[in-house]
C-alpha atoms as one frame of an Amber mdcrd trajectory, in Angstrom:
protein
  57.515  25.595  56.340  57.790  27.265  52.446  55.422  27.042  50.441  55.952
  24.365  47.680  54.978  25.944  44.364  53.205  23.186  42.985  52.710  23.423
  38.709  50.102  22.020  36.598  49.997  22.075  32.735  47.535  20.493  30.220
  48.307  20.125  26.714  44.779  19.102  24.770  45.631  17.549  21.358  43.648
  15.972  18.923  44.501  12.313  19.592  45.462  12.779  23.314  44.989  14.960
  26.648  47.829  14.714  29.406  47.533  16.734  32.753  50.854  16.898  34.126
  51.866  17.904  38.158  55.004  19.011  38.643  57.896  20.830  40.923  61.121
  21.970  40.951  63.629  19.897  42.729  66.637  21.497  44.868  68.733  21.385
  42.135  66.304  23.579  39.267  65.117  20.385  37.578  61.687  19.356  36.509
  60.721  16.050  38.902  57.650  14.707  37.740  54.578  14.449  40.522  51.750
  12.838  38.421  50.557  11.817  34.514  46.907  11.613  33.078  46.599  11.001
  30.216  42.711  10.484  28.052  42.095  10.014  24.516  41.072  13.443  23.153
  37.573  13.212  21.733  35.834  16.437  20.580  39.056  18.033  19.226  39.567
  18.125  15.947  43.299  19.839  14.369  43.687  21.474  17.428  40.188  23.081
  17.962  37.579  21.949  20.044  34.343  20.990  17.958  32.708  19.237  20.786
  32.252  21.159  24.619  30.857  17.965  25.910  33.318  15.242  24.342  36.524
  17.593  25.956  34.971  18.162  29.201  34.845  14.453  29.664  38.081  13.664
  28.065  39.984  16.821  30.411  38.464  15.456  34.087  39.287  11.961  33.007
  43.162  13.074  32.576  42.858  15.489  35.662  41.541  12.498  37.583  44.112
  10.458  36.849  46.863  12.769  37.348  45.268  13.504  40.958  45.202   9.768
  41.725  48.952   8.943  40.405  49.947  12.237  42.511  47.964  12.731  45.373
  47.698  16.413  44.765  44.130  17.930  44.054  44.384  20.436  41.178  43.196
  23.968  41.467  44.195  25.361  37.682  46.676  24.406  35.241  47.981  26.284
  32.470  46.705  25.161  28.758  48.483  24.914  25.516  46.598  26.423  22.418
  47.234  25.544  18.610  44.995  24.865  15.772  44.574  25.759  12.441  43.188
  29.397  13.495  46.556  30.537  15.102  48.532  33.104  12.891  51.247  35.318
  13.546  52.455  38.980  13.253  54.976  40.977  13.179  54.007  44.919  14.580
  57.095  47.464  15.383  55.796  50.580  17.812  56.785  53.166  19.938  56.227
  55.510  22.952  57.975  58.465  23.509  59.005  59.380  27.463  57.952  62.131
  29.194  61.225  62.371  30.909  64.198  61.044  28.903  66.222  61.545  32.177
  64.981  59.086  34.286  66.014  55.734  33.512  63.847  53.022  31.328  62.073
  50.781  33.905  59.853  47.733  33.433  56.648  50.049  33.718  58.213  51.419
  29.951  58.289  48.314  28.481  54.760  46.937  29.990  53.152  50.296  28.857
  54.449  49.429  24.967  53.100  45.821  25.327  49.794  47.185  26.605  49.969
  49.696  23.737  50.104  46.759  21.418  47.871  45.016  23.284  45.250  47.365
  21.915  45.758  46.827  18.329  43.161  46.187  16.127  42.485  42.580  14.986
  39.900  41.200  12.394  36.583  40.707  13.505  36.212  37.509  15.656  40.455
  37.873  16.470  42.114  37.818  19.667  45.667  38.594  20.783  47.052  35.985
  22.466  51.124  36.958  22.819  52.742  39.961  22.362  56.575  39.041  22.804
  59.330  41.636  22.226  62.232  41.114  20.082  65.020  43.798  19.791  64.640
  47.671  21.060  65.461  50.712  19.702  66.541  53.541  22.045  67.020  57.258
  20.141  67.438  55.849  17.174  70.438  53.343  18.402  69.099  49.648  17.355
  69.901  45.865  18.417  69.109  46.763  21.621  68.125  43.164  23.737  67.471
  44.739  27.246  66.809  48.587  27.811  66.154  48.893  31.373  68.387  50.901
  33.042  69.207  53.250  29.481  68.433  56.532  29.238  66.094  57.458  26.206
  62.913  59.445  24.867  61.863  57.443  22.321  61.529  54.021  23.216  60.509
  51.199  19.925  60.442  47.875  20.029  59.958  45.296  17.046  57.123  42.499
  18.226  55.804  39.410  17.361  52.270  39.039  18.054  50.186  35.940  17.707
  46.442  35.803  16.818  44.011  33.271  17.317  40.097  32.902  16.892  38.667
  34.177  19.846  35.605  31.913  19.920  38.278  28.896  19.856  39.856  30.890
  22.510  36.807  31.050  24.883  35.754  26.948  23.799  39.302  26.242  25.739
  38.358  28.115  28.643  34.834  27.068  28.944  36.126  23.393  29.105  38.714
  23.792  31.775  35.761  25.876  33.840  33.291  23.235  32.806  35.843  20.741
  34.593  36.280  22.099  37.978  39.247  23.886  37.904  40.326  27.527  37.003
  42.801  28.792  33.632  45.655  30.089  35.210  47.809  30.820  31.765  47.029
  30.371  28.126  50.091  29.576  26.433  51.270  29.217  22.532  51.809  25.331
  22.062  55.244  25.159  19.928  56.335  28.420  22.369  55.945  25.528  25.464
  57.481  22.424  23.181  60.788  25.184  22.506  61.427  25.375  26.212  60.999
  22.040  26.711  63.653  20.849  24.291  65.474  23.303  23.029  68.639  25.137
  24.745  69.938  28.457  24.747  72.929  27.941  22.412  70.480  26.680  20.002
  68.024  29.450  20.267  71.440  31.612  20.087  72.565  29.843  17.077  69.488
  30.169  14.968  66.482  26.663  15.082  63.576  25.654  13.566  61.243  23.745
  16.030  58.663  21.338  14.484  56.340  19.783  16.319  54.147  17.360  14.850
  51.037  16.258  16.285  48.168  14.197  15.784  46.275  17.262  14.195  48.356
  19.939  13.571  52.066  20.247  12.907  53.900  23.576  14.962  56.198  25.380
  13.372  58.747  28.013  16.279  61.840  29.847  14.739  64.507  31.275  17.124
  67.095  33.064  16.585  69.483  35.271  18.274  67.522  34.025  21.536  64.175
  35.782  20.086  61.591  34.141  18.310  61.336  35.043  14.874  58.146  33.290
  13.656  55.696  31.022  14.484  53.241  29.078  12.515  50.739  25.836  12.537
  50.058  23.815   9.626  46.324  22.046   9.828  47.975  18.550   9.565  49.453
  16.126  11.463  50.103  11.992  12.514  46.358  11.305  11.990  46.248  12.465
   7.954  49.240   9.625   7.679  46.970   7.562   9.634  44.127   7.948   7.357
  45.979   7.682   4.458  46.985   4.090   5.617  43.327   3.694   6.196  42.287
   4.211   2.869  45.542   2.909   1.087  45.325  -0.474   2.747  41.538  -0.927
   3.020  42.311  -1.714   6.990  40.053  -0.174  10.026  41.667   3.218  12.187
  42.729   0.938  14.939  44.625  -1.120  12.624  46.193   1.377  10.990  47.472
   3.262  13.842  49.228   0.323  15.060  50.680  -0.345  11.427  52.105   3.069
  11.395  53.729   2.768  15.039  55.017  -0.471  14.796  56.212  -1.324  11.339
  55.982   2.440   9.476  58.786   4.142   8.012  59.134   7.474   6.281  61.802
   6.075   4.212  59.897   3.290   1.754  64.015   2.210   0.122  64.310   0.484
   3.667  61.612  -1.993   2.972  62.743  -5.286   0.664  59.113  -6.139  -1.170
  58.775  -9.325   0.323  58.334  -7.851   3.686  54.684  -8.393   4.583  52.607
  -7.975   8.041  49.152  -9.828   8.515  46.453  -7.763   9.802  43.408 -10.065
  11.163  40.135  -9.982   9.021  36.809  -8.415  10.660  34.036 -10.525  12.140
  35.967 -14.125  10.446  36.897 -12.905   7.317  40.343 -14.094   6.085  43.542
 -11.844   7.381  44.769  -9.201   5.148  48.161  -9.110   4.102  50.233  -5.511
   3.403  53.223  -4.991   1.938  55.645  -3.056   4.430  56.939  -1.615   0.897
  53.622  -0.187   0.444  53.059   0.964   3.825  56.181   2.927   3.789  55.319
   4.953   0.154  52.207   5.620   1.637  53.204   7.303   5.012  56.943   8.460
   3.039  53.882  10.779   0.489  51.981  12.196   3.528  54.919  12.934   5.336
  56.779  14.840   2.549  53.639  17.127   2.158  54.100  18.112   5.829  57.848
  18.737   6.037  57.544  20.608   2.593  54.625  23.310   3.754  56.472  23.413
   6.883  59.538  24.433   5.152  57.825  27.077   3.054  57.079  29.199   6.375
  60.708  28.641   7.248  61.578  30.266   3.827  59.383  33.080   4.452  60.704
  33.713   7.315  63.831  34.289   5.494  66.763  31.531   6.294  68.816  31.761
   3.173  69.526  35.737   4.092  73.223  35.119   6.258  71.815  37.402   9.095
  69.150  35.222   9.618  70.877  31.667   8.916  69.214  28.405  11.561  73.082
  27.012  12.311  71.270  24.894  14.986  68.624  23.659  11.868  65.712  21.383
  12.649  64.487  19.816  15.866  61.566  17.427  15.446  59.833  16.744  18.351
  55.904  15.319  19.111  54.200  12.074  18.689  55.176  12.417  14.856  59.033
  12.666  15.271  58.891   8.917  16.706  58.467   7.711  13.656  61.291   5.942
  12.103  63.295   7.822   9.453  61.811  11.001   9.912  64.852  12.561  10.599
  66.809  11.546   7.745  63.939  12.532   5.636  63.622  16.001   6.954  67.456
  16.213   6.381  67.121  15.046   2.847  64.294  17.285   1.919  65.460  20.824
   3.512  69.604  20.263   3.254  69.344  21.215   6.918  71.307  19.177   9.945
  68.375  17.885  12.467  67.728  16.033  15.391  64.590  14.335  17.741  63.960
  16.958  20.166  63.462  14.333  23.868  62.495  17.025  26.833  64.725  14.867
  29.269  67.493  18.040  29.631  64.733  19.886  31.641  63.634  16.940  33.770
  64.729  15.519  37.063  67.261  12.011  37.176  64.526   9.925  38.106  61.889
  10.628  35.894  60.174   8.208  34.341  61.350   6.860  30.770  58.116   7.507
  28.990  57.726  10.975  30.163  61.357  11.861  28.400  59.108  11.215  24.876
  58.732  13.840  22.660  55.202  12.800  22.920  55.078  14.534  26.344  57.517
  17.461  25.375  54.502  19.745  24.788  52.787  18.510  28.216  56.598  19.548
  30.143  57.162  23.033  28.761  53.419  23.790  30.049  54.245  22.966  33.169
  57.296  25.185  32.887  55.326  27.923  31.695  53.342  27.305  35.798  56.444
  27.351  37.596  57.137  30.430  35.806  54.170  31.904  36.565  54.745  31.162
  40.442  51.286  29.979  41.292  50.465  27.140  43.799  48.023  24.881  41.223
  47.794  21.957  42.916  47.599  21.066  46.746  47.968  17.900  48.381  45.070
  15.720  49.344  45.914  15.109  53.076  46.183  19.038  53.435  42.923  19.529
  52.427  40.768  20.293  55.589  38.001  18.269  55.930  34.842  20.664  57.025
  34.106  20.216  60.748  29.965  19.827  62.105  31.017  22.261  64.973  30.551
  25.327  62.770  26.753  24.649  62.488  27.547  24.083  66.653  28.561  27.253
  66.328  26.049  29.298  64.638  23.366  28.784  67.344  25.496  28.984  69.885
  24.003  32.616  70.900  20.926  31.374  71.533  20.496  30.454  75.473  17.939
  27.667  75.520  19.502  25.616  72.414  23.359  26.268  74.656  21.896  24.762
  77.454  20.706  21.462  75.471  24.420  21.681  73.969  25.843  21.877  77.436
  23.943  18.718  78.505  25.312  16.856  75.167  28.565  17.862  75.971  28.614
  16.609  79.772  27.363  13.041  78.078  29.696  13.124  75.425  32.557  13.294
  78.278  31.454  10.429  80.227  30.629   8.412  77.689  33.685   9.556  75.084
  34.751   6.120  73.925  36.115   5.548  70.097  33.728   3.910  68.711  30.848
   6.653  69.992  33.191   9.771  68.423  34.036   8.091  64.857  30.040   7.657
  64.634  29.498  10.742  65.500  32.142  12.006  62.701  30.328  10.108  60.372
  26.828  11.401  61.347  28.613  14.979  60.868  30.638  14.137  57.267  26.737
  12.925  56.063  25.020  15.944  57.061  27.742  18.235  55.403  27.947  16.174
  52.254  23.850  16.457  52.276  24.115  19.990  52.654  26.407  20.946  50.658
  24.439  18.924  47.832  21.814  20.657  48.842  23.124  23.988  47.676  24.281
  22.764  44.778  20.656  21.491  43.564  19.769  25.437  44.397  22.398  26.745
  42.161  22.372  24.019  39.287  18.135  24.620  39.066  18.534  28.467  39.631
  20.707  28.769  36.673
């Protein structure tokens, strides 16, 4: 029986965590195995600021995922954002030894490696190194040079840099957690295969993702991406904003801003008003849905403007490097109403809410086809790509046996002959009820044991 290659990814954000257990189906799609999803405390615009806050907030996700799936997770691959993530772009070269053999994937990997190498600033990791176009000889727009005959081989690259200390924080909580990092993945590079298509990456697109945090900038075009950024803010400044505007608790405003909030505030008519209940029997507070709506419309405009100063510098009003495709919003922060319309009206560009449903099976559940979860899906892309069994099922997990212990005296002649005797009684006396004890008797010594040596190790380190 193959081997089902079983994918986990786990996005942590600032206001949420989801672990996500996935497979391909027979027919290439995405079917949904298992959801956990935890409040995120202890991350802060995409960077953990608490190791003991995440820890908890990761197994409670991971737990929950196990339980909805039945699968028991071995590692998952992690998205990474966060105000420390910045981008490069680094052209370089190696020349062949013999120009004529043909160019083979050892070529290209020996060019990443050599960019690999590169010197950061102090405290700065490389994270991705992705190729864009080659140059052979000289001869440029190259998209795939194995199998061409060359000397010089150059490639133009974009490289993204992170803080490695936020880096190593991200890995220390999945350890921390019980399971192993199998991938470390570039959060608006897993949100762009999650909703975008081909064509659009062809065509030239802007992906935002906004998130409770941070807000994700990806720009593709000619199927390469061109640039990547992440602005420090996100859902929760709008939140806050509400917070302070309206003189209302966190809680409160959340809801206000998912229920009734609009980026739009000409919507509103001024004698639209929601009542908010007073704290500890003070009198309810009425707020203007006018007011609500200028407040998040302010916030909101701030984002979508410093978002579209990266696209700028990355160049769209050159012809060559026109977005046809334009804007896809996805993330928590695209659900809210009018954003679209408002993106359109501030950058002159055509958009649309980016939903991750193309990738996933028939059947999947409504809620997972959110662009809240389209960050969550492309991560668990990112596993199946990397071809690694993460999770196993629970009922294939063998449970340890007493017999081995049987077995590890066994050599010794007087202690066999005592097991010999046992045995003979065992067999005339081998009823159901005598056997499951026994089990039991076995399972408790195990589990004793094996907590045994884990007092040892936890007090040796």
């Amino acid at each position: 029986m193959e081997k089902e290659n079983i994918a986990v990814g786990l996005d942590i954000g600032t206001t949420k965590i989801v672990a996500m257990i996935g497979k391909k189906n027979e027919y290439g799609k995405l079917e949904i195995l298992g959801v956990g999803k935890s409040k995120s405390l202890g991350v802060a615009r995409g960077v953990v600021n608490n190791i003991t806050q995440t820890i908890q907030s990761i197994q409670q996700a991971i737990q929950e995922a196990e339980n909805n799936s039945g699968y028991k997770i071995k590692d998952v691959v992690v998205g990474i954002a966060g105000q420390h993530i910045r981008s490069i772009q680094h052209t370089d070269y190696i020349s062949r030894s013999n120009p004529e053999e043909v160019i083979g994937g050892n070529d290209i990997q020996l060019l990443i490696d050599q960019v690999n190498k590169l010197a950061m600033l102090p405290g700065e990791e490389i994270i991705h190194v992705l190729p864009q176009e080659f140059k052979i000889d000289g001869q440029s727009e190259i998209k795939e040079p194995i199998g061409m005959y060359g000397g010089r081989l150059e490639s133009s690259f974009h490289v993204v840099v992170g803080q490695a200390s936020s880096i190593r924080n991200v890995g220390r909580c999945i350890q921390s957690s019980g399971i192993e990092l199998s991938g470390l993945t570039l959060e608006p590079l897993a949100s762009a295969d999650a909703v975008l298509s081909q064509e659009e990456k062809e065509a030239g697109v802007a992906l935002i993702d906004i998130g409770g945090g941070t807000t994700d900038l990806a720009i593709f075009k000619d199927g390469i991406i061109r640039h990547t950024a992440v602005i420090p803010f996100g859902g929760n400044v709008i939140t806050d904003d509400i917070k302070e505007g309206c003189s209302i608790i966190e809680k409160q405003a959340e809801l206000l801003k998912v229920k009734f909030g609009s980026a739009w505030p000409g919507e509103n008519k001024d004698n639209e008003i929601v009542s908010i209940p007073g704290l500890r029997g003070r009198e309810p507070k009425e707020i203007s849905l006018k007011n609500l709506s200028k407040i998040i419309h302010a916030r909101v405009v701030e984002i979508v403007d410093q978002v579209f100063t990266e696209v700028k510098a990355y160049g769209h009003e050159d012809p060559r490097k026109k977005l046809i495709a334009g804007i896809v919003l996805t993330g928590g922060g695209a659900q809210l109403k009018h954003i679209k319309q408002l993106v359109e009206y501030i950058t002159g560009m055509d958009t649309r809410i980016g939903y991750p449903n193309e990738h996933l099976a028939g059947n999947s559940d409504e809620e997972i086809s959110s662009p809240l979860y389209a960050t969550a899906v492309g991560l668990v892309m990112k596993s199946i790509e990397n071809k690694t069994q993460s999770a196993i099922r629970m009922d294939a997990i063998e449970q340890p046996k007493a017999p081995v212990y049987r077995q590890a005296v066994i050599q010794n002649p007087v202690v066999n002959e005592v097991l010999e005797k046992e045995e003979e009684e065992e067999d005339q006396n081998s009823n159901e009820k005598h056997n499951s004890t026994v089990n039991r008797i076995q399972r408790n010594f195990f589990d004793r044991y094996v907590d045994k040596i884990k007092d040892f190790l936890d007090n040796a380190e």
